[in-house]
Structures are given as C-alpha cells and as structure tokens.
PDB file of C-alpha atoms in Angstrom:
ATOM      1  CA  MET A   1     129.633 167.729 150.827  1.00  0.00           C
ATOM      2  CA  THR A   2     132.453 170.044 151.877  1.00  0.00           C
ATOM      3  CA  ARG A   3     135.393 168.099 153.259  1.00  0.00           C
ATOM      4  CA  ALA A   4     138.605 168.814 155.154  1.00  0.00           C
ATOM      5  CA  PRO A   5     141.666 168.245 152.916  1.00  0.00           C
ATOM      6  CA  THR A   6     144.500 166.069 154.125  1.00  0.00           C
ATOM      7  CA  ASN A   7     147.110 168.840 154.042  1.00  0.00           C
ATOM      8  CA  LEU A   8     145.091 171.125 156.351  1.00  0.00           C
ATOM      9  CA  LEU A   9     144.250 168.238 158.655  1.00  0.00           C
ATOM     10  CA  ALA A  10     148.016 167.731 158.966  1.00  0.00           C
ATOM     11  CA  VAL A  11     148.465 171.377 160.031  1.00  0.00           C
ATOM     12  CA  ARG A  12     145.640 170.987 162.541  1.00  0.00           C
ATOM     13  CA  SER A  13     147.249 167.870 164.003  1.00  0.00           C
ATOM     14  CA  LEU A  14     150.647 169.579 164.229  1.00  0.00           C
ATOM     15  CA  LEU A  15     149.277 172.575 166.144  1.00  0.00           C
ATOM     16  CA  LEU A  16     147.179 170.476 168.506  1.00  0.00           C
ATOM     17  CA  THR A  17     150.135 168.196 169.219  1.00  0.00           C
ATOM     18  CA  HIS A  18     152.388 171.047 170.314  1.00  0.00           C
ATOM     19  CA  LEU A  19     149.997 173.739 171.576  1.00  0.00           C
ATOM     20  CA  ASN A  20     147.404 171.684 173.428  1.00  0.00           C
ATOM     21  CA  VAL A  21     149.522 171.353 176.586  1.00  0.00           C
ATOM     22  CA  ASP A  22     151.996 173.793 178.123  1.00  0.00           C
ATOM     23  CA  PRO A  23     155.296 171.829 178.160  1.00  0.00           C
ATOM     24  CA  ASN A  24     156.480 173.673 181.278  1.00  0.00           C
ATOM     25  CA  THR A  25     153.465 172.906 183.442  1.00  0.00           C
ATOM     26  CA  ASP A  26     151.785 169.903 181.788  1.00  0.00           C
ATOM     27  CA  ARG A  27     148.577 171.909 182.057  1.00  0.00           C
ATOM     28  CA  PRO A  28     146.244 172.615 179.133  1.00  0.00           C
ATOM     29  CA  ALA A  29     147.430 175.482 176.921  1.00  0.00           C
ATOM     30  CA  ASP A  30     143.766 176.173 176.070  1.00  0.00           C
ATOM     31  CA  LEU A  31     144.007 175.154 172.413  1.00  0.00           C
ATOM     32  CA  GLU A  32     141.266 172.554 172.210  1.00  0.00           C
ATOM     33  CA  PRO A  33     140.400 170.382 169.184  1.00  0.00           C
ATOM     34  CA  ALA A  34     137.121 172.259 168.748  1.00  0.00           C
ATOM     35  CA  GLU A  35     139.121 175.497 168.376  1.00  0.00           C
ATOM     36  CA  VAL A  36     141.093 174.378 165.331  1.00  0.00           C
ATOM     37  CA  GLY A  37     138.563 174.164 162.527  1.00  0.00           C
ATOM     38  CA  ILE A  38     138.611 173.662 158.763  1.00  0.00           C
ATOM     39  CA  VAL A  39     135.054 173.051 157.516  1.00  0.00           C
ATOM     40  CA  GLY A  40     132.329 175.576 158.343  1.00  0.00           C
ATOM     41  CA  ASP A  41     129.213 174.458 160.207  1.00  0.00           C
ATOM     42  CA  PRO A  42     126.234 173.231 158.117  1.00  0.00           C
ATOM     43  CA  ALA A  43     124.755 176.731 157.906  1.00  0.00           C
ATOM     44  CA  HIS A  44     127.996 178.244 156.603  1.00  0.00           C
ATOM     45  CA  ARG A  45     127.758 179.476 153.010  1.00  0.00           C
ATOM     46  CA  GLY A  46     130.515 181.163 151.012  1.00  0.00           C
ATOM     47  CA  GLY A  47     134.181 181.743 151.805  1.00  0.00           C
ATOM     48  CA  TYR A  48     137.204 179.511 152.170  1.00  0.00           C
ATOM     49  CA  HIS A  49     135.635 177.288 154.826  1.00  0.00           C
ATOM     50  CA  CYS A  50     133.318 176.002 152.100  1.00  0.00           C
ATOM     51  CA  GLY A  51     133.863 173.650 149.200  1.00  0.00           C
ATOM     52  CA  SER A  52     132.193 173.783 145.795  1.00  0.00           C
ATOM     53  CA  ASP A  53     128.831 172.644 147.198  1.00  0.00           C
ATOM     54  CA  ARG A  54     128.542 175.673 149.481  1.00  0.00           C
ATOM     55  CA  VAL A  55     130.055 178.584 147.552  1.00  0.00           C
ATOM     56  CA  VAL A  56     127.733 181.427 146.568  1.00  0.00           C
ATOM     57  CA  THR A  57     127.375 183.645 143.511  1.00  0.00           C
ATOM     58  CA  ASP A  58     130.478 185.807 143.043  1.00  0.00           C
ATOM     59  CA  ASP A  59     132.042 184.197 146.107  1.00  0.00           C
ATOM     60  CA  TYR A  60     135.228 186.128 146.862  1.00  0.00           C
ATOM     61  CA  SER A  61     136.969 182.858 147.682  1.00  0.00           C
ATOM     62  CA  VAL A  62     136.495 181.780 144.064  1.00  0.00           C
ATOM     63  CA  VAL A  63     136.275 184.767 141.728  1.00  0.00           C
ATOM     64  CA  GLU A  64     139.141 187.005 142.865  1.00  0.00           C
ATOM     65  CA  SER A  65     141.999 184.724 141.900  1.00  0.00           C
ATOM     66  CA  SER A  66     142.599 182.249 139.106  1.00  0.00           C
ATOM     67  CA  ARG A  67     144.309 180.082 141.730  1.00  0.00           C
ATOM     68  CA  ASP A  68     140.951 179.751 143.479  1.00  0.00           C
ATOM     69  CA  ARG A  69     138.853 179.372 140.328  1.00  0.00           C
ATOM     70  CA  ASN A  70     141.096 176.638 138.981  1.00  0.00           C
ATOM     71  CA  GLY A  71     141.462 174.953 142.362  1.00  0.00           C
ATOM     72  CA  LEU A  72     137.804 174.783 143.405  1.00  0.00           C
ATOM     73  CA  THR A  73     136.827 171.318 144.672  1.00  0.00           C
ATOM     74  CA  LEU A  74     134.752 169.997 147.551  1.00  0.00           C
ATOM     75  CA  ASP A  75     137.687 170.785 149.825  1.00  0.00           C
ATOM     76  CA  ALA A  76     137.532 173.654 152.294  1.00  0.00           C
ATOM     77  CA  ALA A  77     140.608 175.886 152.108  1.00  0.00           C
ATOM     78  CA  ALA A  78     140.726 177.614 155.498  1.00  0.00           C
ATOM     79  CA  LEU A  79     141.958 177.003 159.017  1.00  0.00           C
ATOM     80  CA  ASP A  80     140.795 178.694 162.230  1.00  0.00           C
ATOM     81  CA  VAL A  81     143.084 178.649 165.272  1.00  0.00           C
ATOM     82  CA  GLY A  82     141.768 179.497 168.729  1.00  0.00           C
ATOM     83  CA  GLY A  83     143.452 180.973 171.779  1.00  0.00           C
ATOM     84  CA  PHE A  84     146.346 179.392 173.663  1.00  0.00           C
ATOM     85  CA  GLU A  85     149.100 180.335 176.096  1.00  0.00           C
ATOM     86  CA  VAL A  86     152.372 178.454 176.497  1.00  0.00           C
ATOM     87  CA  ARG A  87     155.683 179.242 178.179  1.00  0.00           C
ATOM     88  CA  SER A  88     158.798 178.382 176.196  1.00  0.00           C
ATOM     89  CA  GLY A  89     162.264 179.850 175.990  1.00  0.00           C
ATOM     90  CA  GLY A  90     161.555 182.115 178.958  1.00  0.00           C
ATOM     91  CA  ARG A  91     158.642 183.824 177.196  1.00  0.00           C
ATOM     92  CA  THR A  92     154.867 183.491 177.029  1.00  0.00           C
ATOM     93  CA  HIS A  93     153.455 182.757 173.594  1.00  0.00           C
ATOM     94  CA  THR A  94     149.813 183.423 172.734  1.00  0.00           C
ATOM     95  CA  LEU A  95     147.423 183.545 169.801  1.00  0.00           C
ATOM     96  CA  PRO A  96     148.164 187.256 169.135  1.00  0.00           C
ATOM     97  CA  SER A  97     151.946 186.736 169.109  1.00  0.00           C
ATOM     98  CA  PHE A  98     151.523 183.651 166.887  1.00  0.00           C
ATOM     99  CA  SER A  99     149.326 185.624 164.484  1.00  0.00           C
ATOM    100  CA  ILE A 100     151.700 188.579 164.319  1.00  0.00           C
ATOM    101  CA  TRP A 101     154.598 186.227 163.572  1.00  0.00           C
ATOM    102  CA  CYS A 102     152.681 184.504 160.761  1.00  0.00           C
ATOM    103  CA  VAL A 103     151.594 187.822 159.231  1.00  0.00           C
ATOM    104  CA  GLY A 104     155.196 189.020 159.344  1.00  0.00           C
ATOM    105  CA  GLN A 105     156.317 185.935 157.443  1.00  0.00           C
ATOM    106  CA  CYS A 106     153.588 186.456 154.835  1.00  0.00           C
ATOM    107  CA  ALA A 107     154.429 190.149 154.444  1.00  0.00           C
ATOM    108  CA  ALA A 108     158.071 189.153 153.886  1.00  0.00           C
ATOM    109  CA  ASN A 109     156.880 186.685 151.200  1.00  0.00           C
ATOM    110  CA  ALA A 110     158.645 183.751 152.846  1.00  0.00           C
ATOM    111  CA  ALA A 111     158.650 180.736 150.513  1.00  0.00           C
ATOM    112  CA  ASP A 112     156.448 178.637 152.796  1.00  0.00           C
ATOM    113  CA  THR A 113     153.699 181.312 152.944  1.00  0.00           C
ATOM    114  CA  ARG A 114     152.921 181.673 149.256  1.00  0.00           C
ATOM    115  CA  ASP A 115     149.864 179.428 149.339  1.00  0.00           C
ATOM    116  CA  ILE A 116     148.257 181.644 152.017  1.00  0.00           C
ATOM    117  CA  ARG A 117     145.706 184.098 150.604  1.00  0.00           C
ATOM    118  CA  GLU A 118     144.846 185.950 153.812  1.00  0.00           C
ATOM    119  CA  ILE A 119     145.083 186.017 157.593  1.00  0.00           C
ATOM    120  CA  ILE A 120     142.345 187.649 159.699  1.00  0.00           C
ATOM    121  CA  TYR A 121     143.523 188.206 163.258  1.00  0.00           C
ATOM    122  CA  SER A 122     143.775 190.454 166.293  1.00  0.00           C
ATOM    123  CA  PRO A 123     147.197 191.694 167.400  1.00  0.00           C
ATOM    124  CA  ASP A 124     145.907 192.626 170.854  1.00  0.00           C
ATOM    125  CA  GLY A 125     142.575 190.893 171.457  1.00  0.00           C
ATOM    126  CA  THR A 126     140.654 194.056 170.579  1.00  0.00           C
ATOM    127  CA  ALA A 127     141.408 195.391 167.106  1.00  0.00           C
ATOM    128  CA  VAL A 128     140.760 193.107 164.134  1.00  0.00           C
ATOM    129  CA  LYS A 129     143.092 193.248 161.148  1.00  0.00           C
ATOM    130  CA  ARG A 130     143.420 191.427 157.863  1.00  0.00           C
ATOM    131  CA  TRP A 131     146.525 190.700 155.833  1.00  0.00           C
ATOM    132  CA  ASP A 132     145.445 190.012 152.263  1.00  0.00           C
ATOM    133  CA  ARG A 133     147.959 188.859 149.657  1.00  0.00           C
ATOM    134  CA  LEU A 134     145.711 190.297 146.959  1.00  0.00           C
ATOM    135  CA  GLY A 135     145.393 193.627 148.774  1.00  0.00           C
ATOM    136  CA  LYS A 136     141.601 193.722 148.587  1.00  0.00           C
ATOM    137  CA  ARG A 137     140.574 193.784 152.274  1.00  0.00           C
ATOM    138  CA  THR A 138     141.913 195.079 155.579  1.00  0.00           C
ATOM    139  CA  SER A 139     139.375 194.088 158.239  1.00  0.00           C
ATOM    140  CA  GLY A 140     137.217 191.261 159.597  1.00  0.00           C
ATOM    141  CA  ASP A 141     134.388 190.672 162.049  1.00  0.00           C
ATOM    142  CA  SER A 142     134.746 190.740 165.831  1.00  0.00           C
ATOM    143  CA  SER A 143     134.934 186.946 166.190  1.00  0.00           C
ATOM    144  CA  HIS A 144     138.554 187.223 165.086  1.00  0.00           C
ATOM    145  CA  ARG A 145     139.400 188.786 168.440  1.00  0.00           C
ATOM    146  CA  TRP A 146     139.583 185.265 169.833  1.00  0.00           C
ATOM    147  CA  HIS A 147     140.468 183.217 166.786  1.00  0.00           C
ATOM    148  CA  THR A 148     142.756 183.663 163.790  1.00  0.00           C
ATOM    149  CA  HIS A 149     141.640 182.719 160.302  1.00  0.00           C
ATOM    150  CA  PHE A 150     143.977 181.457 157.561  1.00  0.00           C
ATOM    151  CA  SER A 151     142.748 181.204 153.967  1.00  0.00           C
ATOM    152  CA  PHE A 152     144.748 179.108 151.512  1.00  0.00           C
ATOM    153  CA  PHE A 153     144.535 179.439 147.740  1.00  0.00           C
ATOM    154  CA  ARG A 154     142.331 176.597 146.571  1.00  0.00           C
ATOM    155  CA  ASP A 155     144.852 175.242 144.088  1.00  0.00           C
ATOM    156  CA  ALA A 156     147.123 174.474 147.059  1.00  0.00           C
ATOM    157  CA  THR A 157     144.532 172.245 148.709  1.00  0.00           C
ATOM    158  CA  LYS A 158     143.626 170.672 145.363  1.00  0.00           C
ATOM    159  CA  ALA A 159     147.280 169.797 144.778  1.00  0.00           C
ATOM    160  CA  GLY A 160     147.683 168.548 148.342  1.00  0.00           C
ATOM    161  CA  ARG A 161     150.787 170.663 148.967  1.00  0.00           C
ATOM    162  CA  ASP A 162     152.201 170.352 152.465  1.00  0.00           C
ATOM    163  CA  GLN A 163     151.278 173.476 154.462  1.00  0.00           C
ATOM    164  CA  ARG A 164     153.110 172.496 157.655  1.00  0.00           C
ATOM    165  CA  PRO A 165     156.526 174.124 157.015  1.00  0.00           C
ATOM    166  CA  LEU A 166     155.435 177.632 158.106  1.00  0.00           C
ATOM    167  CA  PHE A 167     153.856 176.302 161.280  1.00  0.00           C
ATOM    168  CA  ARG A 168     156.836 174.065 161.978  1.00  0.00           C
ATOM    169  CA  ARG A 169     159.061 177.135 161.727  1.00  0.00           C
ATOM    170  CA  TYR A 170     156.878 178.950 164.239  1.00  0.00           C
ATOM    171  CA  LEU A 171     157.009 176.047 166.684  1.00  0.00           C
ATOM    172  CA  SER A 172     160.781 175.840 166.184  1.00  0.00           C
ATOM    173  CA  SER A 173     161.190 179.585 166.690  1.00  0.00           C
ATOM    174  CA  ILE A 174     159.586 179.398 170.142  1.00  0.00           C
ATOM    175  CA  GLY A 175     161.437 176.227 171.126  1.00  0.00           C
ATOM    176  CA  LEU A 176     158.599 173.694 170.951  1.00  0.00           C
ATOM    177  CA  LEU A 177     159.933 171.766 167.976  1.00  0.00           C
ATOM    178  CA  GLU A 178     163.426 170.739 166.956  1.00  0.00           C
ATOM    179  CA  ASP A 179     164.504 172.940 164.052  1.00  0.00           C
ATOM    180  CA  ASP A 180     164.942 171.189 160.725  1.00  0.00           C
ATOM    181  CA  ASP A 181     165.828 173.471 157.831  1.00  0.00           C
ATOM    182  CA  MET A 182     166.975 170.811 155.398  1.00  0.00           C
ATOM    183  CA  THR A 183     165.409 170.785 151.952  1.00  0.00           C
ATOM    184  CA  PRO A 184     163.458 167.713 150.750  1.00  0.00           C
ATOM    185  CA  GLU A 185     166.353 166.970 148.372  1.00  0.00           C
ATOM    186  CA  GLU A 186     168.796 166.945 151.277  1.00  0.00           C
ATOM    187  CA  HIS A 187     166.518 164.632 153.266  1.00  0.00           C
ATOM    188  CA  ASN A 188     166.440 162.269 150.272  1.00  0.00           C
ATOM    189  CA  TRP A 189     170.228 162.398 149.989  1.00  0.00           C
ATOM    190  CA  LEU A 190     170.656 161.480 153.662  1.00  0.00           C
ATOM    191  CA  ALA A 191     168.165 158.657 153.259  1.00  0.00           C
ATOM    192  CA  THR A 192     170.249 157.318 150.364  1.00  0.00           C
ATOM    193  CA  VAL A 193     173.436 157.488 152.446  1.00  0.00           C
ATOM    194  CA  HIS A 194     171.693 155.662 155.282  1.00  0.00           C
ATOM    195  CA  LYS A 195     170.377 152.953 152.943  1.00  0.00           C
ATOM    196  CA  ASN A 196     173.737 152.420 151.241  1.00  0.00           C
ATOM    197  CA  LEU A 197     175.567 152.079 154.553  1.00  0.00           C
ATOM    198  CA  THR A 198     173.075 149.823 156.306  1.00  0.00           C
ATOM    199  CA  VAL A 199     172.771 147.516 153.301  1.00  0.00           C
ATOM    200  CA  LEU A 200     176.432 146.644 153.867  1.00  0.00           C
ATOM    201  CA  ASP A 201     175.652 145.341 157.362  1.00  0.00           C
ATOM    202  CA  GLY A 202     177.166 141.876 157.708  1.00  0.00           C
ATOM    203  CA  ARG A 203     179.552 142.400 154.815  1.00  0.00           C
ATOM    204  CA  ASN A 204     181.989 144.907 156.289  1.00  0.00           C
ATOM    205  CA  PRO A 205     182.705 146.790 159.540  1.00  0.00           C
ATOM    206  CA  ILE A 206     181.440 150.156 158.281  1.00  0.00           C
ATOM    207  CA  GLY A 207     177.967 148.795 157.654  1.00  0.00           C
ATOM    208  CA  GLN A 208     177.919 146.884 160.919  1.00  0.00           C
ATOM    209  CA  ILE A 209     179.037 149.790 163.088  1.00  0.00           C
ATOM    210  CA  TYR A 210     176.807 152.338 161.336  1.00  0.00           C
ATOM    211  CA  THR A 211     173.743 150.127 161.680  1.00  0.00           C
ATOM    212  CA  ARG A 212     174.345 149.558 165.406  1.00  0.00           C
ATOM    213  CA  MET A 213     174.810 153.267 166.102  1.00  0.00           C
ATOM    214  CA  ALA A 214     171.875 154.304 163.944  1.00  0.00           C
ATOM    215  CA  GLU A 215     169.632 151.930 165.862  1.00  0.00           C
ATOM    216  CA  GLY A 216     170.975 153.127 169.188  1.00  0.00           C
ATOM    217  CA  ARG A 217     173.024 150.037 170.082  1.00  0.00           C
ATOM    218  CA  ASP A 218     176.621 149.709 171.220  1.00  0.00           C
ATOM    219  CA  ASP A 219     179.080 146.903 170.400  1.00  0.00           C
ATOM    220  CA  THR A 220     177.351 144.590 172.877  1.00  0.00           C
ATOM    221  CA  GLY A 221     173.895 145.277 171.473  1.00  0.00           C
ATOM    222  CA  ALA A 222     172.825 147.309 174.511  1.00  0.00           C
ATOM    223  CA  PRO A 223     170.735 150.480 173.945  1.00  0.00           C
ATOM    224  CA  VAL A 224     172.608 153.788 173.707  1.00  0.00           C
ATOM    225  CA  THR A 225     170.840 156.897 174.983  1.00  0.00           C
ATOM    226  CA  GLY A 226     170.417 159.655 172.434  1.00  0.00           C
ATOM    227  CA  HIS A 227     170.093 157.582 169.248  1.00  0.00           C
ATOM    228  CA  PRO A 228     166.307 157.250 168.702  1.00  0.00           C
ATOM    229  CA  ASN A 229     166.180 155.365 165.398  1.00  0.00           C
ATOM    230  CA  LEU A 230     167.425 158.115 163.104  1.00  0.00           C
ATOM    231  CA  LYS A 231     164.779 160.648 164.069  1.00  0.00           C
ATOM    232  CA  SER A 232     167.097 163.565 163.397  1.00  0.00           C
ATOM    233  CA  LEU A 233     169.962 164.601 161.192  1.00  0.00           C
ATOM    234  CA  GLY A 234     172.190 164.801 164.262  1.00  0.00           C
ATOM    235  CA  VAL A 235     171.690 161.097 164.949  1.00  0.00           C
ATOM    236  CA  GLN A 236     172.699 160.193 161.412  1.00  0.00           C
ATOM    237  CA  ILE A 237     175.820 162.350 161.538  1.00  0.00           C
ATOM    238  CA  THR A 238     176.710 160.945 164.952  1.00  0.00           C
ATOM    239  CA  ALA A 239     176.310 157.403 163.677  1.00  0.00           C
ATOM    240  CA  ILE A 240     178.494 158.020 160.628  1.00  0.00           C
ATOM    241  CA  GLN A 241     181.157 159.771 162.705  1.00  0.00           C
ATOM    242  CA  ALA A 242     181.109 156.993 165.288  1.00  0.00           C
ATOM    243  CA  ALA A 243     181.556 154.407 162.557  1.00  0.00           C
ATOM    244  CA  LEU A 244     184.541 156.245 161.136  1.00  0.00           C
ATOM    245  CA  ASN A 245     186.086 156.797 164.563  1.00  0.00           C
ATOM    246  CA  ALA A 246     185.686 153.111 165.417  1.00  0.00           C
ATOM    247  CA  LEU A 247     187.462 152.143 162.215  1.00  0.00           C
ATOM    248  CA  ALA A 248     190.367 154.537 162.663  1.00  0.00           C
ATOM    249  CA  GLY A 249     193.643 152.721 163.223  1.00  0.00           C
ATOM    250  CA  ARG A 250     192.183 149.241 162.840  1.00  0.00           C
ATOM    251  CA  ASP A 251     193.866 146.688 160.598  1.00  0.00           C
ATOM    252  CA  PHE A 252     191.546 144.736 158.343  1.00  0.00           C
ATOM    253  CA  THR A 253     192.771 141.581 156.668  1.00  0.00           C
ATOM    254  CA  ASP A 254     190.101 141.673 153.958  1.00  0.00           C
ATOM    255  CA  GLU A 255     190.497 145.256 152.743  1.00  0.00           C
ATOM    256  CA  PRO A 256     189.959 144.400 149.032  1.00  0.00           C
ATOM    257  CA  ALA A 257     186.629 142.804 149.896  1.00  0.00           C
ATOM    258  CA  ILE A 258     185.593 145.859 151.880  1.00  0.00           C
ATOM    259  CA  ILE A 259     186.552 148.204 149.051  1.00  0.00           C
ATOM    260  CA  ALA A 260     184.782 146.039 146.488  1.00  0.00           C
ATOM    261  CA  ALA A 261     181.598 145.977 148.584  1.00  0.00           C
ATOM    262  CA  VAL A 262     181.566 149.766 148.891  1.00  0.00           C
ATOM    263  CA  LEU A 263     182.366 150.427 145.234  1.00  0.00           C
ATOM    264  CA  ALA A 264     179.751 147.936 144.069  1.00  0.00           C
ATOM    265  CA  GLY A 265     177.048 150.356 145.070  1.00  0.00           C
ATOM    266  CA  LEU A 266     178.722 153.458 143.666  1.00  0.00           C
ATOM    267  CA  THR A 267     177.762 153.429 139.993  1.00  0.00           C
ATOM    268  CA  PRO A 268     177.737 156.821 138.230  1.00  0.00           C
ATOM    269  CA  GLU A 269     173.942 156.659 138.083  1.00  0.00           C
ATOM    270  CA  LYS A 270     173.631 156.060 141.834  1.00  0.00           C
ATOM    271  CA  ILE A 271     176.124 158.799 142.643  1.00  0.00           C
ATOM    272  CA  ALA A 272     174.215 161.282 140.459  1.00  0.00           C
ATOM    273  CA  ALA A 273     170.885 160.272 142.022  1.00  0.00           C
ATOM    274  CA  ALA A 274     172.263 160.724 145.536  1.00  0.00           C
ATOM    275  CA  ILE A 275     173.591 164.267 145.047  1.00  0.00           C
ATOM    276  CA  PRO A 276     171.083 166.960 146.118  1.00  0.00           C
ATOM    277  CA  PRO A 277     170.191 169.444 143.337  1.00  0.00           C
ATOM    278  CA  THR A 278     171.627 172.241 145.471  1.00  0.00           C
ATOM    279  CA  ILE A 279     175.065 170.620 145.210  1.00  0.00           C
ATOM    280  CA  ALA A 280     174.862 169.018 141.753  1.00  0.00           C
ATOM    281  CA  LYS A 281     175.628 172.197 139.802  1.00  0.00           C
ATOM    282  CA  GLN A 282     178.680 172.947 141.934  1.00  0.00           C
ATOM    283  CA  VAL A 283     179.999 169.425 141.306  1.00  0.00           C
ATOM    284  CA  ALA A 284     179.356 169.715 137.559  1.00  0.00           C
ATOM    285  CA  ASP A 285     181.103 173.086 137.377  1.00  0.00           C
ATOM    286  CA  GLU A 286     184.121 171.769 139.279  1.00  0.00           C
ATOM    287  CA  LEU A 287     184.411 168.683 137.060  1.00  0.00           C
ATOM    288  CA  ALA A 288     184.173 170.841 133.939  1.00  0.00           C
ATOM    289  CA  ARG A 289     186.917 173.113 135.319  1.00  0.00           C
ATOM    290  CA  ARG A 290     189.205 170.140 135.970  1.00  0.00           C
ATOM    291  CA  LEU A 291     188.611 168.620 132.544  1.00  0.00           C
ATOM    292  CA  VAL A 292     189.550 171.891 130.858  1.00  0.00           C
ATOM    293  CA  ALA A 293     192.637 172.168 133.010  1.00  0.00           C
TER     294      ALA A 293
END
C-alpha cells in the first residue's frame, strides 16, 4: 500500500518542530500534525499523494515526466502544509507568505528546489495558483486556499534525497532556525578536523584543550555556557581558537613529541581526504604553479 517516504517524513518533522508553536508566545501556531500530510486518504486515487498501487490510467503524476515514470514506487511524492501564524524577526509569518517564498525560490531555480515538480497554493487565502516546473498547469481546487501542496518528482523520493534544505532555508530566513550554509563536503572536512584533534587528547596539550572546549568544559572540568557539544560551526571554531590562544606563549618541554604526534596523522592520503572539493582544485592549481616556478 502507498507509504510515506523517509525524506518527506523528515520535512514534515522539521516543519512541525518549528511551526507548531509560536516561539514568542509559546502558544500554538496552528500547524497541527494532521495538517501536514503525505499519503492521501484511502479513497484517494491518482496524483502525487499516491504510490504505484493507487495511480490511475494516464496519471499526470506518472506520465508527464520521465523522472516520475522511472521513479514510481509505493512511495507517495507529495506534502500538504496547513495554515500557521508565527511572529519572528518583528514580522508575522503565515502559510501564504511561506508559499510565496517557496514559489519564488522554485521560479529562481534554486539548487534545493529542483526535485519539486509543482506547488499549488493561495497567495492571499482567496485566489488559488499553481507553479508548475513543467509549465502544464496554472490552477488548483479551492481546498488550496487553506493548505499548500508540494509535489516532488518521484525519482527524488525513490532515491531518498534529502528535501529539507529548502525548508531549512525558509526557517532560517525568518529567524526560527540557525543558518547553516555549509556544503556537505565542508561539514565532512570539519568533522575530520574535529576527529584528528580530539584523538590527540591525552597525548598533547592541543588535543586536551580542544576536547575540553568542544565538550563545553573549562580547565577545571566545569561546564562552560555556549559550547553545546559541537552543535554548530561556531562552537568548533571557538574551540579551535581557544586551544590556540591557550597555547600561545607557553613553553613545552616535549615539543618533538607533540610535533611527531600531530604529523603522524597527516599522511598525504589523509590530507587529500580532508580537503573539501571546493578547495581541492585551488590547492592543486597553486601547487602546480609553485612546481613550475
């Protein structure tokens, strides 16, 4: 039977986490779990809310794109979002303003929108409009006055691609979520730096100090406010900077041992693996320039 794919369940969870309660009043923001749906009710036949067991002959959600034909599974490929109202950043944010923002991102072909086939929405609670990536439709039924419908190309749900980035950007843009615009490669690079530094804990002062700061502890082991277990890039940078500052001007009697411990983990293979792809080409070009020189 038609099922809700993991990647759309993750979007649902993200929206309910941040739009279910108004952060300024601690009162409900009107977005209830029942208003964020993926699978159509048992009578629903045809369309992106249905998987392969419920599609109909010449179903538009299958036949109009090879991405849908090739991606058809039992997974539904749609998300409905109901009404909400939250105050953030001195402004009121609602379903219409959310929908308009998302449509604007799709129309601009933002990278994190390219798995979205269509959005059916109301910009004002009265008129119903439809943004269609394939340019085949422009309208929808009146139920979209109070809910917004997102269709995702079926190959995206089949592949399990993460659909949260667009919605994270929306939540960040209205101040409900800390902005994080790092690429996955950059996240992996930071994770490697963190691992390489903490593995030295107990062998040299850099590892010891970094580990304490990363875990939110000072020299005595007491908790330090503002260092919640490496939940953000800022915490990692702060920990590294604190480690370096603490080392500045100190005299170590076992410097060769410290250097050897650091260099032991810096093989060419590990260095290459740690460099994000966005930086690797620049490094290669610079090394080539120096070798020629």
